[in-house]
Structure formats: C-alpha cells, structure tokens
C-alpha cells in the first residue's frame, strides 16, 4: 500500500492559520474536527503510523504527537480568547446602570371589610366566642318563620328580599344561623356569625343591596341584659381603642323580647352633635335583644330551660365609623383609589 505523503510542518502551518482566522466557537469547532476529530487529518496520520517501518514510525510518531499536543493547546487558547470576546460583547450591549432607582413591587391590600371582620373575630374570640358560618342561599323557614316572622306578618316587610328561581332566597340577615346552630348544638355557647346578606333595595350613601353582618348569640342558664352590656362595652372599647359611651333603646324585632337598638356616642364629634349623627350625639350600630321563646322552640330547645341574647351588627357601619368613610357604596366599588388607603 502506498503511504500518503506526510508533511507535518505543512499540516501545522495550515492548522495554525485556520485557528487564527476562526471568528467564533462554532467555526473553531469545525476546524478542530477537521484536524483532530475522529476523521481529522492529524488523527488519520496517527492511525497510519503502525503501517510505517519502525525507524520512521518512531520519529514521525513523536513529531505527530508533539504536533497534536501543540494544536490542542492552540485550540484551547483560541477557545478561551473567543469566549472572552463574546462575553465582552454581551457586557457592552447589556450595560447596567446600578445607580438607577429600583422598581417598587406592587403590594396587595386587605379589603377594609376584611380588616374589620378579622378584628371583630379576634375581639369576640378573646371573650370566648367561636366563629360560625351559614349558607347565603337560605330557606324562608330559617330566614323568617323560624325567627318568629310568620308569612303574612307585616314585619316581613322590614327585609326586602331577593327570591331565587330554585325556591330559596338570599338571606336578608345572619340571624337564621342562630336557629341552624341551636338545632345542632346544646347550650351553653357563645358564637358570632360573620357573613354576607342581601336586600332588594335602592342604593344611596348609606344603603347597599349587599351587606356584611356579624350576628352574635350567647345562650346559657342565666344570662341577662347586664351581661350583654358588659360584652358589647368591652367590644366597643377594644374596637375603637377608647372608652365609647353607648345606649340601649327599646326597639322591635320579632325574634327578640325585649328588643333594643344599640347606639354609640358619635365617634365623629364625640357626642357633641354633628351632621353624621344628625345632631343627636349617638349613632345606631346594631339591633339586639333577649332571644324570643318561639325562636328557642323552633330550634328544638325548651324555652324555660334557657336564656340568651343576640345582636346583629352591620360591618360596613362599623368600618365607616372606624375609618371615617362617608359612603357605603365605596366598599364594593372596586375603586383602587379608595382601597389603596388601607
Ligand atoms: N337581623 C337583624 C337585621 O338584620 C339585626 C338583629 C336585631 C339581629 C336583633 C339580632 C337581634 O340578633 O337580636 O336587621
């Protein structure tokens, strides 16, 4: 077999020149393959060595291996050089101004009603009340009849009701949860029931068709209005973070006897009289009373065995007083200018 003519010097010069010219790593890689790859020119020379006579083989073998090492180093150096060049180019393009002011991440807010709800739960929780929930779609029985509001009784007009096609209604207050809870639990107990309620009415600065109420209920052998006053007094003190004067006035609710409304001394004018309290010095914030015997009966409890009081607060009302908000419609307006303030 005729040996190809092997001229290592030519090979060396040629390879060096090509390495020199390589503009990027990809090109360099191609050149590497061409000479040092599996079928590279130098690789083939090394493979042919064994076919040479011994004398030649030793000499050419040494030279070829030296060339191989030499070229490898040349490739490595060039590769390093090209890498640095590429990096520099990127750095030049991606110049970072480390003195530029950062972007402030947008933080979410808790809705004012959520803040107030949590605070109410915490305060009553500290007095041993547990939080209970009930359905927003309710039967007429729980929303009205069980609460001593018979079908044709004019008192039903107090709550303008949304009637649903499925025969249920949207609850107009959280009071039905009193009955639902008493049916399934034996006294004594203390609960609060936060939740949405719905009224079919026109809206204005102090009326909404969807409201958030907190119902309260305490039942035991021997609870009284005095006991009720102590609990709500403590609540007001903690909620408004100051001593708040409040008064109970006779009112009417079918599910309590006696019934009263709770007024607190106006937090806007400290009871002096202003436009918010209509110069009265007091603001009504809740309805309350002693649980009516018929409500116990409808909840399968024996009325003579138990006494209880209940109340219903409007959460929007509490939030409006605490944060001095003058329009109830703001809560559900989705207006970020309003919400971002909390
Ligand atoms: N449920 C009444 C309403 O929505 C508020 C209320 C009044 C709740 C007296 C009570 C209560 O528990 O005892 O107008």
Short mmCIF file of C-alpha atoms and ligand atoms in Angstrom, two decimals:
data_model
loop_
_atom_site.label_atom_id
_atom_site.label_comp_id
_atom_site.label_asym_id
_atom_site.label_seq_id
_atom_site.Cartn_x
_atom_site.Cartn_y
_atom_site.Cartn_z
CA UNK A 1 0.00 0.00 0.00
CA UNK A 2 1.25 3.38 -0.89
CA UNK A 3 1.62 5.67 2.11
CA UNK A 4 0.30 9.20 1.63
CA UNK A 5 2.95 11.78 1.86
CA UNK A 6 3.09 13.07 5.35
CA UNK A 7 4.18 16.62 5.83
CA UNK A 8 3.61 17.59 9.40
CA UNK A 9 5.05 21.04 9.01
CA UNK A 10 2.54 21.92 6.31
CA UNK A 11 -0.24 20.50 8.43
CA UNK A 12 0.92 22.59 11.38
CA UNK A 13 1.07 25.82 9.40
CA UNK A 14 -2.25 25.24 7.79
CA UNK A 15 -3.98 24.41 11.06
CA UNK A 16 -2.45 27.36 12.87
CA UNK A 17 -3.59 29.72 10.15
CA UNK A 18 -7.13 28.43 10.28
CA UNK A 19 -7.25 28.62 14.07
CA UNK A 20 -6.07 32.19 13.82
CA UNK A 21 -8.85 33.09 11.45
CA UNK A 22 -11.69 31.49 13.43
CA UNK A 23 -14.24 34.14 14.33
CA UNK A 24 -16.32 32.22 16.80
CA UNK A 25 -16.52 29.00 18.76
CA UNK A 26 -18.58 27.26 16.14
CA UNK A 27 -16.02 27.87 13.45
CA UNK A 28 -13.24 26.80 15.80
CA UNK A 29 -15.08 23.60 16.49
CA UNK A 30 -15.32 22.84 12.77
CA UNK A 31 -11.57 23.34 12.41
CA UNK A 32 -10.91 21.11 15.39
CA UNK A 33 -12.99 18.37 13.81
CA UNK A 34 -11.21 18.81 10.52
CA UNK A 35 -7.78 18.11 12.04
CA UNK A 36 -8.21 16.46 15.39
CA UNK A 37 -11.67 14.91 15.10
CA UNK A 38 -12.32 11.18 14.58
CA UNK A 39 -11.64 11.51 10.90
CA UNK A 40 -9.38 14.53 11.21
CA UNK A 41 -6.28 14.81 9.13
CA UNK A 42 -3.83 14.51 12.01
CA UNK A 43 -5.84 11.69 13.57
CA UNK A 44 -5.55 9.78 10.33
CA UNK A 45 -1.82 10.35 10.25
CA UNK A 46 -1.56 8.91 13.74
CA UNK A 47 -3.61 5.93 12.67
CA UNK A 48 -1.37 5.21 9.72
CA UNK A 49 1.76 5.19 11.87
CA UNK A 50 1.70 1.49 12.55
CA UNK A 51 1.96 0.79 8.89
CA UNK A 52 5.28 2.59 8.66
CA UNK A 53 8.57 0.86 9.03
CA UNK A 54 9.85 1.01 12.59
CA UNK A 55 12.57 3.61 12.10
CA UNK A 56 10.23 6.08 10.50
CA UNK A 57 7.45 5.25 12.86
CA UNK A 58 9.30 6.34 16.00
CA UNK A 59 10.44 9.63 14.54
CA UNK A 60 7.24 10.61 12.82
CA UNK A 61 5.22 9.28 15.74
CA UNK A 62 6.97 11.58 18.19
CA UNK A 63 6.59 14.56 15.87
CA UNK A 64 2.94 13.82 15.20
CA UNK A 65 2.15 13.50 18.91
CA UNK A 66 4.01 16.67 19.67
CA UNK A 67 2.02 18.41 16.97
CA UNK A 68 -1.17 17.03 18.39
CA UNK A 69 -0.42 18.43 21.85
CA UNK A 70 0.70 21.69 20.37
CA UNK A 71 -2.50 22.06 18.39
CA UNK A 72 -4.66 21.14 21.36
CA UNK A 73 -3.14 23.93 23.38
CA UNK A 74 -3.61 26.29 20.45
CA UNK A 75 -7.27 25.32 20.20
CA UNK A 76 -7.78 25.78 23.95
CA UNK A 77 -6.19 29.18 23.94
CA UNK A 78 -8.21 30.33 20.99
CA UNK A 79 -11.39 29.00 22.54
CA UNK A 80 -10.72 30.94 25.72
CA UNK A 81 -9.99 34.05 23.69
CA UNK A 82 -13.22 33.72 21.72
CA UNK A 83 -15.26 33.13 24.85
CA UNK A 84 -13.90 36.27 26.44
CA UNK A 85 -14.60 38.24 23.31
CA UNK A 86 -18.19 37.04 23.20
CA UNK A 87 -18.68 37.86 26.90
CA UNK A 88 -17.29 41.34 26.37
CA UNK A 89 -19.69 41.91 23.52
CA UNK A 90 -22.64 40.93 25.71
CA UNK A 91 -21.43 43.15 28.51
CA UNK A 92 -21.09 46.07 26.17
CA UNK A 93 -24.65 45.58 24.97
CA UNK A 94 -26.17 44.91 28.38
CA UNK A 95 -24.89 47.81 30.31
CA UNK A 96 -26.49 48.05 33.70
CA UNK A 97 -26.94 51.32 35.46
CA UNK A 98 -26.51 50.30 39.07
CA UNK A 99 -27.44 53.78 40.25
CA UNK A 100 -30.91 53.67 38.65
CA UNK A 101 -33.71 53.60 41.26
CA UNK A 102 -35.35 50.17 41.66
CA UNK A 103 -38.91 49.22 40.78
CA UNK A 104 -41.17 49.03 43.80
CA UNK A 105 -43.10 45.75 43.85
CA UNK A 106 -46.85 46.33 43.99
CA UNK A 107 -48.17 45.08 47.31
CA UNK A 108 -51.69 43.79 47.75
CA UNK A 109 -54.05 45.17 50.36
CA UNK A 110 -56.55 43.64 52.67
CA UNK A 111 -60.02 45.00 51.99
CA UNK A 112 -61.23 47.30 54.81
CA UNK A 113 -64.16 44.95 55.44
CA UNK A 114 -61.74 42.04 55.79
CA UNK A 115 -59.67 44.06 58.25
CA UNK A 116 -62.73 44.89 60.30
CA UNK A 117 -64.09 41.35 60.13
CA UNK A 118 -60.80 39.93 61.38
CA UNK A 119 -60.65 42.43 64.18
CA UNK A 120 -64.22 41.69 65.27
CA UNK A 121 -63.47 37.95 65.25
CA UNK A 122 -60.36 38.49 67.32
CA UNK A 123 -62.06 40.64 69.93
CA UNK A 124 -65.01 38.27 70.38
CA UNK A 125 -62.63 35.33 70.20
CA UNK A 126 -60.78 36.76 73.20
CA UNK A 127 -64.10 36.67 75.08
CA UNK A 128 -64.69 33.00 74.30
CA UNK A 129 -66.90 33.33 71.19
CA UNK A 130 -66.39 30.94 68.31
CA UNK A 131 -66.92 31.85 64.66
CA UNK A 132 -69.76 30.04 62.88
CA UNK A 133 -70.96 30.32 59.28
CA UNK A 134 -74.18 29.59 57.43
CA UNK A 135 -75.45 29.49 53.83
CA UNK A 136 -76.06 32.64 51.81
CA UNK A 137 -78.91 30.93 49.92
CA UNK A 138 -81.46 30.28 52.62
CA UNK A 139 -84.92 28.82 53.04
CA UNK A 140 -87.79 31.10 54.01
CA UNK A 141 -88.20 28.94 57.08
CA UNK A 142 -84.81 29.78 58.56
CA UNK A 143 -84.73 33.37 57.32
CA UNK A 144 -88.25 34.23 58.53
CA UNK A 145 -90.63 31.64 60.02
CA UNK A 146 -88.19 30.08 62.49
CA UNK A 147 -87.30 33.59 63.64
CA UNK A 148 -90.91 34.22 64.59
CA UNK A 149 -91.73 36.18 61.43
CA UNK A 150 -94.85 34.46 60.05
CA UNK A 151 -95.69 34.60 56.37
CA UNK A 152 -98.27 37.33 56.33
CA UNK A 153 -96.87 39.34 59.18
CA UNK A 154 -96.08 42.94 58.22
CA UNK A 155 -92.70 42.57 59.95
CA UNK A 156 -91.53 40.63 56.92
CA UNK A 157 -91.55 43.94 55.05
CA UNK A 158 -88.61 45.06 57.19
CA UNK A 159 -86.42 42.94 54.94
CA UNK A 160 -86.73 43.45 51.18
CA UNK A 161 -85.98 40.04 49.85
CA UNK A 162 -84.40 38.58 46.72
CA UNK A 163 -86.37 35.47 45.73
CA UNK A 164 -84.50 32.86 43.70
CA UNK A 165 -85.89 30.62 40.97
CA UNK A 166 -84.88 27.50 42.91
CA UNK A 167 -87.38 28.32 45.67
CA UNK A 168 -84.74 29.64 48.04
CA UNK A 169 -83.99 33.25 48.93
CA UNK A 170 -80.80 35.21 49.51
CA UNK A 171 -80.63 35.60 53.28
CA UNK A 172 -81.56 39.09 54.36
CA UNK A 173 -79.66 38.82 57.66
CA UNK A 174 -77.34 36.46 59.52
CA UNK A 175 -79.99 35.72 62.17
CA UNK A 176 -81.09 32.41 60.53
CA UNK A 177 -77.73 30.94 61.57
CA UNK A 178 -78.88 31.30 65.19
CA UNK A 179 -81.56 28.68 64.54
CA UNK A 180 -79.30 26.48 62.44
CA UNK A 181 -76.70 26.47 65.21
CA UNK A 182 -79.10 25.93 68.10
CA UNK A 183 -80.71 22.96 66.34
CA UNK A 184 -77.40 21.14 66.35
CA UNK A 185 -75.68 22.29 69.50
CA UNK A 186 -76.59 22.17 73.14
CA UNK A 187 -76.13 25.29 75.25
CA UNK A 188 -74.21 26.85 76.84
CA UNK A 189 -72.49 28.53 73.90
CA UNK A 190 -71.25 31.84 72.58
CA UNK A 191 -70.93 32.36 68.83
CA UNK A 192 -70.52 35.10 66.29
CA UNK A 193 -71.61 34.69 62.68
CA UNK A 194 -69.97 36.95 60.11
CA UNK A 195 -71.35 36.86 56.57
CA UNK A 196 -72.90 38.47 53.52
CA UNK A 197 -76.56 39.41 53.49
CA UNK A 198 -78.69 40.76 50.67
CA UNK A 199 -81.51 43.29 50.46
CA UNK A 200 -83.59 44.22 47.49
CA UNK A 201 -83.30 47.95 47.90
CA UNK A 202 -82.11 51.06 46.10
CA UNK A 203 -78.61 52.19 46.98
CA UNK A 204 -77.56 55.54 48.38
CA UNK A 205 -74.65 56.72 50.57
CA UNK A 206 -76.00 54.70 53.48
CA UNK A 207 -77.76 51.80 51.72
CA UNK A 208 -76.37 48.85 49.77
CA UNK A 209 -78.08 45.71 48.46
CA UNK A 210 -75.25 43.53 49.67
CA UNK A 211 -74.03 43.99 53.22
CA UNK A 212 -71.77 42.29 55.69
CA UNK A 213 -73.25 41.48 59.08
CA UNK A 214 -71.96 39.96 62.26
CA UNK A 215 -74.51 38.12 64.33
CA UNK A 216 -73.82 37.35 67.97
CA UNK A 217 -75.52 34.78 70.19
CA UNK A 218 -74.94 33.74 73.77
CA UNK A 219 -77.13 31.14 75.46
CA UNK A 220 -76.81 29.79 78.98
CA UNK A 221 -78.93 29.09 82.07
CA UNK A 222 -78.70 32.55 83.38
CA UNK A 223 -77.64 35.32 81.01
CA UNK A 224 -79.05 38.81 81.18
CA UNK A 225 -79.05 42.22 79.53
CA UNK A 226 -76.41 43.27 82.09
CA UNK A 227 -74.22 40.51 80.81
CA UNK A 228 -74.88 41.64 77.24
CA UNK A 229 -73.93 45.21 78.09
CA UNK A 230 -70.63 44.07 79.58
CA UNK A 231 -69.74 42.13 76.44
CA UNK A 232 -70.64 44.86 73.88
CA UNK A 233 -69.00 47.51 76.07
CA UNK A 234 -65.77 45.54 76.01
CA UNK A 235 -66.13 45.09 72.26
CA UNK A 236 -66.53 48.83 71.58
CA UNK A 237 -63.61 49.69 73.84
CA UNK A 238 -61.30 47.31 72.02
CA UNK A 239 -62.61 48.06 68.53
CA UNK A 240 -62.44 51.85 68.73
CA UNK A 241 -59.46 51.78 71.10
CA UNK A 242 -61.07 54.22 73.50
CA UNK A 243 -63.87 54.40 76.03
CA UNK A 244 -67.10 54.59 73.99
CA UNK A 245 -70.40 55.60 75.57
CA UNK A 246 -73.33 53.54 74.31
CA UNK A 247 -77.03 53.30 74.98
CA UNK A 248 -79.78 50.72 74.55
CA UNK A 249 -83.20 51.95 73.42
CA UNK A 250 -86.35 49.89 73.06
CA UNK A 251 -86.90 48.63 69.52
CA UNK A 252 -88.81 45.85 67.86
CA UNK A 253 -87.53 42.62 66.31
CA UNK A 254 -89.79 39.57 66.07
CA UNK A 255 -87.03 37.23 67.24
CA UNK A 256 -86.16 39.03 70.47
CA UNK A 257 -88.15 40.10 73.53
CA UNK A 258 -87.32 42.66 74.75
CA UNK A 259 -85.57 44.16 71.74
CA UNK A 260 -83.35 47.19 71.61
CA UNK A 261 -81.16 49.16 69.31
CA UNK A 262 -77.63 49.95 70.32
CA UNK A 263 -76.31 53.47 69.82
CA UNK A 264 -72.77 54.58 70.45
CA UNK A 265 -71.72 58.14 71.16
CA UNK A 266 -70.81 59.61 67.80
CA UNK A 267 -67.16 58.90 67.07
CA UNK A 268 -67.01 61.83 64.65
CA UNK A 269 -67.95 64.55 67.16
CA UNK A 270 -67.53 62.67 70.45
CA UNK A 271 -71.22 63.05 71.16
CA UNK A 272 -71.38 66.82 70.72
CA UNK A 273 -73.67 66.61 67.69
CA UNK A 274 -72.68 66.80 64.01
CA UNK A 275 -74.07 66.08 60.55
CA UNK A 276 -73.13 62.39 60.71
CA UNK A 277 -75.18 61.75 63.86
CA UNK A 278 -77.80 64.28 62.76
CA UNK A 279 -77.05 66.39 65.83
CA UNK A 280 -78.11 63.53 68.09
CA UNK A 281 -74.70 62.71 69.50
CA UNK A 282 -75.43 59.00 69.08
CA UNK A 283 -75.22 56.57 66.16
CA UNK A 284 -77.20 53.38 65.83
CA UNK A 285 -74.90 50.50 65.12
CA UNK A 286 -76.80 47.31 65.91
CA UNK A 287 -80.04 45.60 66.79
CA UNK A 288 -80.17 43.25 69.75
CA UNK A 289 -82.37 41.65 72.36
CA UNK A 290 -83.15 38.63 74.50
CA UNK A 291 -83.86 35.53 72.39
CA UNK A 292 -87.63 35.08 71.91
CA UNK A 293 -89.09 31.85 73.38
CA UNK A 294 -90.51 30.96 69.94
CA UNK A 295 -87.01 31.01 68.46
CA UNK A 296 -85.84 28.55 71.12
CA UNK A 297 -88.89 26.40 70.38
CA UNK A 298 -88.22 26.45 66.65
CA UNK A 299 -84.63 25.42 67.37
CA UNK A 300 -85.80 22.41 69.44
CA UNK A 301 -84.71 23.92 72.76
CA UNK A 302 -87.06 24.17 75.74
CA UNK A 303 -87.59 27.93 76.30
CA UNK A 304 -87.95 27.77 80.08
CA UNK A 305 -84.58 26.00 80.39
CA UNK A 306 -82.53 28.65 78.63
CA UNK A 307 -81.83 32.33 78.36
CA UNK A 308 -79.95 34.07 75.65
CA UNK A 309 -79.17 37.33 73.99
CA UNK A 310 -78.41 38.09 70.38
CA UNK A 311 -77.22 41.01 68.34
CA UNK A 312 -76.64 41.93 64.69
CA UNK A 313 -74.02 44.44 63.66
CA UNK A 314 -73.53 45.89 60.19
CA UNK A 315 -69.85 45.54 59.43
CA UNK A 316 -69.86 48.39 56.90
CA UNK A 317 -71.29 50.65 59.55
CA UNK A 318 -68.50 49.75 61.97
CA UNK A 319 -65.86 50.21 59.26
CA UNK A 320 -67.34 53.59 58.24
CA UNK A 321 -67.12 54.83 61.81
CA UNK A 322 -63.66 53.46 62.44
CA UNK A 323 -62.12 54.76 59.21
CA UNK A 324 -64.40 57.80 58.80
CA UNK A 325 -65.85 56.72 55.45
CA UNK A 326 -68.91 58.65 54.30
CA UNK A 327 -70.35 56.48 51.50
CA UNK A 328 -71.21 52.81 52.00
CA UNK A 329 -71.05 52.17 48.23
CA UNK A 330 -67.27 52.65 48.25
CA UNK A 331 -66.72 49.22 49.82
CA UNK A 332 -67.83 47.28 46.78
CA UNK A 333 -66.95 49.84 44.15
CA UNK A 334 -63.61 48.21 43.36
CA UNK A 335 -62.16 51.72 43.27
CA UNK A 336 -58.41 51.36 43.90
CA UNK A 337 -58.06 54.99 44.97
CA UNK A 338 -60.25 54.05 47.92
CA UNK A 339 -58.83 50.58 48.56
CA UNK A 340 -55.17 51.59 48.43
CA UNK A 341 -55.62 53.66 51.55
CA UNK A 342 -55.88 50.60 53.78
N1 LIG B 1 -81.22 40.60 61.99
C1 LIG B 1 -81.47 41.99 62.28
C2 LIG B 1 -81.39 42.82 60.98
O1 LIG B 1 -80.80 42.40 60.06
C3 LIG B 1 -80.47 42.51 63.25
C4 LIG B 1 -80.67 41.92 64.59
C5 LIG B 1 -81.52 42.50 65.51
C6 LIG B 1 -80.04 40.74 64.94
C7 LIG B 1 -81.72 41.96 66.76
C8 LIG B 1 -80.23 40.17 66.18
C9 LIG B 1 -81.07 40.80 67.10
O2 LIG B 1 -79.63 39.04 66.56
O3 LIG B 1 -81.26 40.24 68.32
O4 LIG B 1 -81.96 43.87 60.94
#
